[in-house]
mmCIF file of C-alpha atoms in Angstrom:
data_model
loop_
_atom_site.group_PDB
_atom_site.id
_atom_site.type_symbol
_atom_site.label_atom_id
_atom_site.label_comp_id
_atom_site.label_asym_id
_atom_site.label_seq_id
_atom_site.Cartn_x
_atom_site.Cartn_y
_atom_site.Cartn_z
ATOM 1 C CA UNK A 1 0.000 0.000 0.000
ATOM 2 C CA UNK A 2 1.477 3.344 -1.038
ATOM 3 C CA UNK A 3 1.886 6.263 1.331
ATOM 4 C CA UNK A 4 -0.857 8.212 -0.457
ATOM 5 C CA UNK A 5 -3.280 5.289 -0.143
ATOM 6 C CA UNK A 6 -2.447 4.768 3.531
ATOM 7 C CA UNK A 7 -2.998 8.476 4.130
ATOM 8 C CA UNK A 8 -6.369 8.390 2.401
ATOM 9 C CA UNK A 9 -7.513 5.383 4.439
ATOM 10 C CA UNK A 10 -6.365 7.062 7.653
ATOM 11 C CA UNK A 11 -8.208 10.276 6.740
ATOM 12 C CA UNK A 12 -11.311 8.221 5.915
ATOM 13 C CA UNK A 13 -11.650 6.643 9.340
ATOM 14 C CA UNK A 14 -10.784 9.935 11.053
ATOM 15 C CA UNK A 15 -13.748 11.544 9.268
ATOM 16 C CA UNK A 16 -16.028 9.290 11.314
ATOM 17 C CA UNK A 17 -14.964 11.373 14.336
ATOM 18 C CA UNK A 18 -15.629 14.688 12.595
ATOM 19 C CA UNK A 19 -18.356 15.762 15.013
ATOM 20 C CA UNK A 20 -16.497 14.664 18.159
ATOM 21 C CA UNK A 21 -14.810 18.062 18.527
ATOM 22 C CA UNK A 22 -17.701 20.183 17.218
ATOM 23 C CA UNK A 23 -18.028 23.576 18.882
ATOM 24 C CA UNK A 24 -20.250 26.616 18.175
ATOM 25 C CA UNK A 25 -17.329 28.909 17.298
ATOM 26 C CA UNK A 26 -15.333 26.998 14.680
ATOM 27 C CA UNK A 27 -17.811 24.148 14.099
ATOM 28 C CA UNK A 28 -16.024 21.181 12.446
ATOM 29 C CA UNK A 29 -12.627 22.789 11.820
ATOM 30 C CA UNK A 30 -10.741 20.701 14.408
ATOM 31 C CA UNK A 31 -12.303 17.491 13.115
ATOM 32 C CA UNK A 32 -11.328 18.422 9.547
ATOM 33 C CA UNK A 33 -7.767 19.185 10.651
ATOM 34 C CA UNK A 34 -7.447 15.872 12.471
ATOM 35 C CA UNK A 35 -8.649 14.064 9.335
ATOM 36 C CA UNK A 36 -6.119 16.031 7.232
ATOM 37 C CA UNK A 37 -3.101 15.236 9.442
ATOM 38 C CA UNK A 38 -2.010 12.116 7.440
ATOM 39 C CA UNK A 39 -1.948 14.307 4.315
ATOM 40 C CA UNK A 40 -0.096 17.103 6.144
ATOM 41 C CA UNK A 41 2.646 14.726 7.288
ATOM 42 C CA UNK A 42 3.361 13.767 3.669
ATOM 43 C CA UNK A 43 3.913 17.358 2.534
ATOM 44 C CA UNK A 44 7.559 18.436 2.026
ATOM 45 C CA UNK A 45 7.101 21.461 4.248
ATOM 46 C CA UNK A 46 9.103 22.696 7.221
ATOM 47 C CA UNK A 47 7.599 22.823 10.711
ATOM 48 C CA UNK A 48 6.788 26.524 10.514
ATOM 49 C CA UNK A 49 4.789 26.180 7.306
ATOM 50 C CA UNK A 50 2.884 23.184 8.659
ATOM 51 C CA UNK A 51 2.004 25.057 11.841
ATOM 52 C CA UNK A 52 0.845 28.073 9.841
ATOM 53 C CA UNK A 53 -1.308 25.923 7.584
ATOM 54 C CA UNK A 54 -2.884 24.132 10.567
ATOM 55 C CA UNK A 55 -3.616 27.423 12.338
ATOM 56 C CA UNK A 56 -5.367 28.787 9.251
ATOM 57 C CA UNK A 57 -7.419 25.606 8.853
ATOM 58 C CA UNK A 58 -8.668 25.917 12.445
ATOM 59 C CA UNK A 59 -10.514 29.170 11.779
ATOM 60 C CA UNK A 60 -13.945 27.864 10.666
ATOM 61 C CA UNK A 61 -15.291 24.896 8.718
ATOM 62 C CA UNK A 62 -18.758 23.426 8.614
ATOM 63 C CA UNK A 63 -20.427 21.034 6.186
ATOM 64 C CA UNK A 64 -22.515 17.867 6.075
ATOM 65 C CA UNK A 65 -20.717 15.169 8.136
ATOM 66 C CA UNK A 66 -21.701 12.272 5.870
ATOM 67 C CA UNK A 67 -20.375 13.926 2.688
ATOM 68 C CA UNK A 68 -17.562 15.922 4.334
ATOM 69 C CA UNK A 69 -14.976 13.849 2.464
ATOM 70 C CA UNK A 70 -15.899 15.684 -0.744
ATOM 71 C CA UNK A 71 -14.959 19.060 0.735
ATOM 72 C CA UNK A 72 -11.885 17.746 2.547
ATOM 73 C CA UNK A 73 -10.488 15.807 -0.400
ATOM 74 C CA UNK A 74 -11.035 18.715 -2.788
ATOM 75 C CA UNK A 75 -9.412 21.286 -0.492
ATOM 76 C CA UNK A 76 -6.345 19.101 0.137
ATOM 77 C CA UNK A 77 -5.854 18.548 -3.578
ATOM 78 C CA UNK A 78 -6.216 22.281 -4.236
ATOM 79 C CA UNK A 79 -3.477 22.964 -1.690
ATOM 80 C CA UNK A 80 -1.227 20.588 -3.621
ATOM 81 C CA UNK A 81 -1.979 22.111 -7.028
ATOM 82 C CA UNK A 82 -1.647 25.817 -6.352
ATOM 83 C CA UNK A 83 -1.074 28.662 -3.929
ATOM 84 C CA UNK A 84 -2.767 28.116 -0.543
ATOM 85 C CA UNK A 85 -4.662 31.397 -0.918
ATOM 86 C CA UNK A 86 -6.674 29.905 -3.784
ATOM 87 C CA UNK A 87 -7.621 26.832 -1.767
ATOM 88 C CA UNK A 88 -8.551 28.904 1.283
ATOM 89 C CA UNK A 89 -10.822 31.097 -0.839
ATOM 90 C CA UNK A 90 -12.553 28.050 -2.334
ATOM 91 C CA UNK A 91 -12.927 26.056 0.898
ATOM 92 C CA UNK A 92 -15.972 27.998 2.238
ATOM 93 C CA UNK A 93 -17.760 27.599 -1.102
ATOM 94 C CA UNK A 94 -16.993 23.867 -1.173
ATOM 95 C CA UNK A 95 -18.211 23.435 2.398
ATOM 96 C CA UNK A 96 -21.462 25.273 1.661
ATOM 97 C CA UNK A 97 -22.103 23.342 -1.553
ATOM 98 C CA UNK A 98 -21.567 19.983 0.143
ATOM 99 C CA UNK A 99 -23.715 21.079 3.107
ATOM 100 C CA UNK A 100 -26.584 22.229 0.880
ATOM 101 C CA UNK A 101 -26.805 18.963 -1.052
ATOM 102 C CA UNK A 102 -25.807 16.670 1.819
ATOM 103 C CA UNK A 103 -28.245 18.152 4.335
ATOM 104 C CA UNK A 104 -31.120 17.956 1.865
ATOM 105 C CA UNK A 105 -30.294 14.336 0.997
ATOM 106 C CA UNK A 106 -29.557 13.014 4.484
ATOM 107 C CA UNK A 107 -31.358 15.125 7.105
ATOM 108 C CA UNK A 108 -34.501 15.865 5.049
ATOM 109 C CA UNK A 109 -34.582 12.667 3.022
ATOM 110 C CA UNK A 110 -32.768 9.404 3.516
ATOM 111 C CA UNK A 111 -32.407 9.405 7.325
ATOM 112 C CA UNK A 112 -36.105 10.146 8.037
ATOM 113 C CA UNK A 113 -37.014 7.585 5.364
ATOM 114 C CA UNK A 114 -34.859 4.829 6.844
ATOM 115 C CA UNK A 115 -35.885 5.618 10.405
ATOM 116 C CA UNK A 116 -39.610 5.770 9.730
ATOM 117 C CA UNK A 117 -39.791 2.767 7.405
ATOM 118 C CA UNK A 118 -37.610 0.705 9.749
ATOM 119 C CA UNK A 119 -39.769 1.643 12.742
ATOM 120 C CA UNK A 120 -42.902 0.656 10.856
ATOM 121 C CA UNK A 121 -41.402 -2.671 9.762
ATOM 122 C CA UNK A 122 -40.066 -3.380 13.256
ATOM 123 C CA UNK A 123 -43.527 -2.851 14.775
ATOM 124 C CA UNK A 124 -45.412 -4.716 12.056
ATOM 125 C CA UNK A 125 -42.990 -7.604 11.424
ATOM 126 C CA UNK A 126 -40.008 -8.032 13.790
ATOM 127 C CA UNK A 127 -37.724 -5.865 15.983
ATOM 128 C CA UNK A 128 -34.732 -7.595 14.346
ATOM 129 C CA UNK A 129 -35.397 -5.532 11.238
ATOM 130 C CA UNK A 130 -34.169 -2.457 13.114
ATOM 131 C CA UNK A 131 -30.805 -4.139 13.782
ATOM 132 C CA UNK A 132 -30.472 -5.240 10.147
ATOM 133 C CA UNK A 133 -31.314 -1.738 8.926
ATOM 134 C CA UNK A 134 -28.717 -0.227 11.262
ATOM 135 C CA UNK A 135 -26.039 -2.589 9.938
ATOM 136 C CA UNK A 136 -26.961 -1.894 6.316
ATOM 137 C CA UNK A 137 -26.883 1.866 6.889
ATOM 138 C CA UNK A 138 -23.495 1.650 8.607
ATOM 139 C CA UNK A 139 -22.037 -0.339 5.700
ATOM 140 C CA UNK A 140 -23.542 2.018 3.124
ATOM 141 C CA UNK A 141 -22.224 5.143 4.781
ATOM 142 C CA UNK A 142 -18.773 3.569 5.193
ATOM 143 C CA UNK A 143 -18.634 3.099 1.431
ATOM 144 C CA UNK A 144 -20.073 6.564 0.791
ATOM 145 C CA UNK A 145 -17.572 8.340 3.071
ATOM 146 C CA UNK A 146 -14.672 6.579 1.367
ATOM 147 C CA UNK A 147 -16.061 7.338 -2.087
ATOM 148 C CA UNK A 148 -16.637 11.006 -1.251
ATOM 149 C CA UNK A 149 -13.067 11.452 -0.023
ATOM 150 C CA UNK A 150 -11.601 9.828 -3.133
ATOM 151 C CA UNK A 151 -13.931 11.707 -5.482
ATOM 152 C CA UNK A 152 -13.246 15.077 -3.873
ATOM 153 C CA UNK A 153 -9.492 14.550 -4.087
ATOM 154 C CA UNK A 154 -9.605 13.335 -7.684
ATOM 155 C CA UNK A 155 -11.981 16.029 -8.961
ATOM 156 C CA UNK A 156 -10.668 18.927 -6.814
ATOM 157 C CA UNK A 157 -12.091 22.220 -8.149
ATOM 158 C CA UNK A 158 -14.709 20.321 -10.185
ATOM 159 C CA UNK A 159 -16.398 19.147 -6.974
ATOM 160 C CA UNK A 160 -18.804 22.098 -6.806
ATOM 161 C CA UNK A 161 -19.853 21.505 -10.421
ATOM 162 C CA UNK A 162 -20.268 17.809 -9.669
ATOM 163 C CA UNK A 163 -22.773 18.646 -6.935
ATOM 164 C CA UNK A 164 -24.836 20.560 -9.501
ATOM 165 C CA UNK A 165 -25.293 17.446 -11.642
ATOM 166 C CA UNK A 166 -28.940 16.683 -12.385
ATOM 167 C CA UNK A 167 -28.595 13.106 -11.138
ATOM 168 C CA UNK A 168 -27.535 14.354 -7.712
ATOM 169 C CA UNK A 169 -30.563 16.617 -7.430
ATOM 170 C CA UNK A 170 -32.896 13.855 -8.616
ATOM 171 C CA UNK A 171 -31.474 11.622 -5.873
ATOM 172 C CA UNK A 172 -32.194 14.357 -3.312
ATOM 173 C CA UNK A 173 -35.774 14.688 -4.572
ATOM 174 C CA UNK A 174 -36.431 10.960 -4.386
ATOM 175 C CA UNK A 175 -34.840 10.709 -0.931
ATOM 176 C CA UNK A 176 -37.287 13.336 0.329
ATOM 177 C CA UNK A 177 -40.223 11.559 -1.294
ATOM 178 C CA UNK A 178 -39.195 8.277 0.288
ATOM 179 C CA UNK A 179 -39.128 10.008 3.663
ATOM 180 C CA UNK A 180 -42.666 11.213 3.130
ATOM 181 C CA UNK A 181 -43.822 7.704 2.244
ATOM 182 C CA UNK A 182 -42.137 6.513 5.454
ATOM 183 C CA UNK A 183 -44.077 9.091 7.466
ATOM 184 C CA UNK A 184 -47.332 7.887 5.935
ATOM 185 C CA UNK A 185 -46.423 4.230 6.514
ATOM 186 C CA UNK A 186 -45.663 4.578 10.221
ATOM 187 C CA UNK A 187 -48.829 6.622 10.679
ATOM 188 C CA UNK A 188 -50.780 3.693 9.164
ATOM 189 C CA UNK A 189 -49.064 1.169 11.439
ATOM 190 C CA UNK A 190 -49.821 3.259 14.529
ATOM 191 C CA UNK A 191 -53.433 3.804 13.474
ATOM 192 C CA UNK A 192 -53.937 0.077 12.954
ATOM 193 C CA UNK A 193 -52.360 -0.693 16.327
ATOM 194 C CA UNK A 194 -54.712 1.772 18.040
ATOM 195 C CA UNK A 195 -57.906 0.442 16.483
ATOM 196 C CA UNK A 196 -56.798 -3.149 17.082
ATOM 197 C CA UNK A 197 -56.288 -2.381 20.789
ATOM 198 C CA UNK A 198 -59.710 -0.739 21.140
ATOM 199 C CA UNK A 199 -62.248 -3.038 22.862
ATOM 200 C CA UNK A 200 -65.602 -3.630 21.229
ATOM 201 C CA UNK A 201 -64.447 -2.901 17.666
ATOM 202 C CA UNK A 202 -64.015 -6.344 16.042
ATOM 203 C CA UNK A 203 -64.832 -4.969 12.609
ATOM 204 C CA UNK A 204 -61.697 -2.805 12.658
ATOM 205 C CA UNK A 205 -59.218 -5.569 13.421
ATOM 206 C CA UNK A 206 -59.198 -7.462 10.119
ATOM 207 C CA UNK A 207 -56.072 -7.688 7.945
ATOM 208 C CA UNK A 208 -58.000 -5.857 5.232
ATOM 209 C CA UNK A 209 -58.403 -2.842 7.527
ATOM 210 C CA UNK A 210 -54.684 -2.765 8.205
ATOM 211 C CA UNK A 211 -53.889 -3.033 4.498
ATOM 212 C CA UNK A 212 -56.303 -0.212 3.637
ATOM 213 C CA UNK A 213 -54.832 2.027 6.327
ATOM 214 C CA UNK A 214 -51.314 1.283 5.076
ATOM 215 C CA UNK A 215 -52.140 1.978 1.432
ATOM 216 C CA UNK A 216 -54.140 5.093 2.264
ATOM 217 C CA UNK A 217 -51.439 6.649 4.433
ATOM 218 C CA UNK A 218 -48.696 5.751 1.972
ATOM 219 C CA UNK A 219 -50.738 7.336 -0.825
ATOM 220 C CA UNK A 220 -51.136 10.476 1.295
ATOM 221 C CA UNK A 221 -47.370 10.542 1.729
ATOM 222 C CA UNK A 222 -46.825 10.247 -2.022
ATOM 223 C CA UNK A 223 -49.265 13.076 -2.719
ATOM 224 C CA UNK A 224 -47.540 15.245 -0.107
ATOM 225 C CA UNK A 225 -44.186 14.430 -1.716
ATOM 226 C CA UNK A 226 -45.307 15.606 -5.132
ATOM 227 C CA UNK A 227 -46.713 18.762 -3.518
ATOM 228 C CA UNK A 228 -43.272 19.553 -2.093
ATOM 229 C CA UNK A 229 -43.835 18.938 1.627
ATOM 230 C CA UNK A 230 -40.828 18.502 3.907
ATOM 231 C CA UNK A 231 -39.993 15.008 5.157
ATOM 232 C CA UNK A 232 -38.553 16.253 8.434
ATOM 233 C CA UNK A 233 -41.842 17.976 9.292
ATOM 234 C CA UNK A 234 -43.843 14.851 8.502
ATOM 235 C CA UNK A 235 -41.381 12.864 10.588
ATOM 236 C CA UNK A 236 -42.391 15.028 13.542
ATOM 237 C CA UNK A 237 -46.042 14.362 12.733
ATOM 238 C CA UNK A 238 -45.268 10.630 12.674
ATOM 239 C CA UNK A 239 -43.583 10.839 16.076
ATOM 240 C CA UNK A 240 -46.576 12.701 17.527
ATOM 241 C CA UNK A 241 -48.919 10.116 16.004
ATOM 242 C CA UNK A 242 -46.896 7.345 17.657
ATOM 243 C CA UNK A 243 -47.197 9.071 21.041
ATOM 244 C CA UNK A 244 -50.918 9.748 20.569
ATOM 245 C CA UNK A 245 -51.504 6.161 19.496
ATOM 246 C CA UNK A 246 -49.778 4.772 22.571
ATOM 247 C CA UNK A 247 -51.774 7.103 24.827
ATOM 248 C CA UNK A 248 -55.029 6.246 23.069
ATOM 249 C CA UNK A 249 -54.420 2.512 23.298
ATOM 250 C CA UNK A 250 -53.700 2.824 27.020
ATOM 251 C CA UNK A 251 -56.896 4.791 27.644
ATOM 252 C CA UNK A 252 -59.067 2.393 25.661
ATOM 253 C CA UNK A 253 -57.956 -0.710 27.532
#
């Protein structure tokens, strides 16, 4: 394994600790610097230049933690290719571009979708599904973090343009829509659990009722998705529905 490859692998696993040193003043700058240290050690610089570079990097950095490798890899490559002033001017723009796309994809889309759909499946089928989903998500994000770091380093200044690709924005749109379907699905599961627990309502406990509730709520989620609703807001509605369902079931017993 070459020194460059070892450095990239080391930076990759350090990015998992990006948020460990988060603070309200400089945000993720210390985490980014720690991830960049393997690269810094390979540079043919004297101690004074390394210290100056590290001090400048500690000023402020903030981006999406899952896709942070794109911004880090691109900025390190830019420091290799040209004057540091150019890279330092581009770093804030790279961080913002990665944050804009990454936050929309993860926080408003894929994470609510996985959480809500997994919760619904765990309640309706088996709690083991939650453990399997957690393992699958961990493996997927491990691959994604590594890919982002390599892609950012290889594409450097083209990273911002890459984030504007139509395929990326279509993925963001579909992630949000999937989150909305998840919100509708868990609402259906909770509703079915409530009516099943209610005494004296045998006509509401059939499998057909559960299927109709599931399809109806999922359809409502799809309609809301096409109307441009936010998945994170519907996730809150789903959480409130879960609480209300549990309270209602307790009162009806």
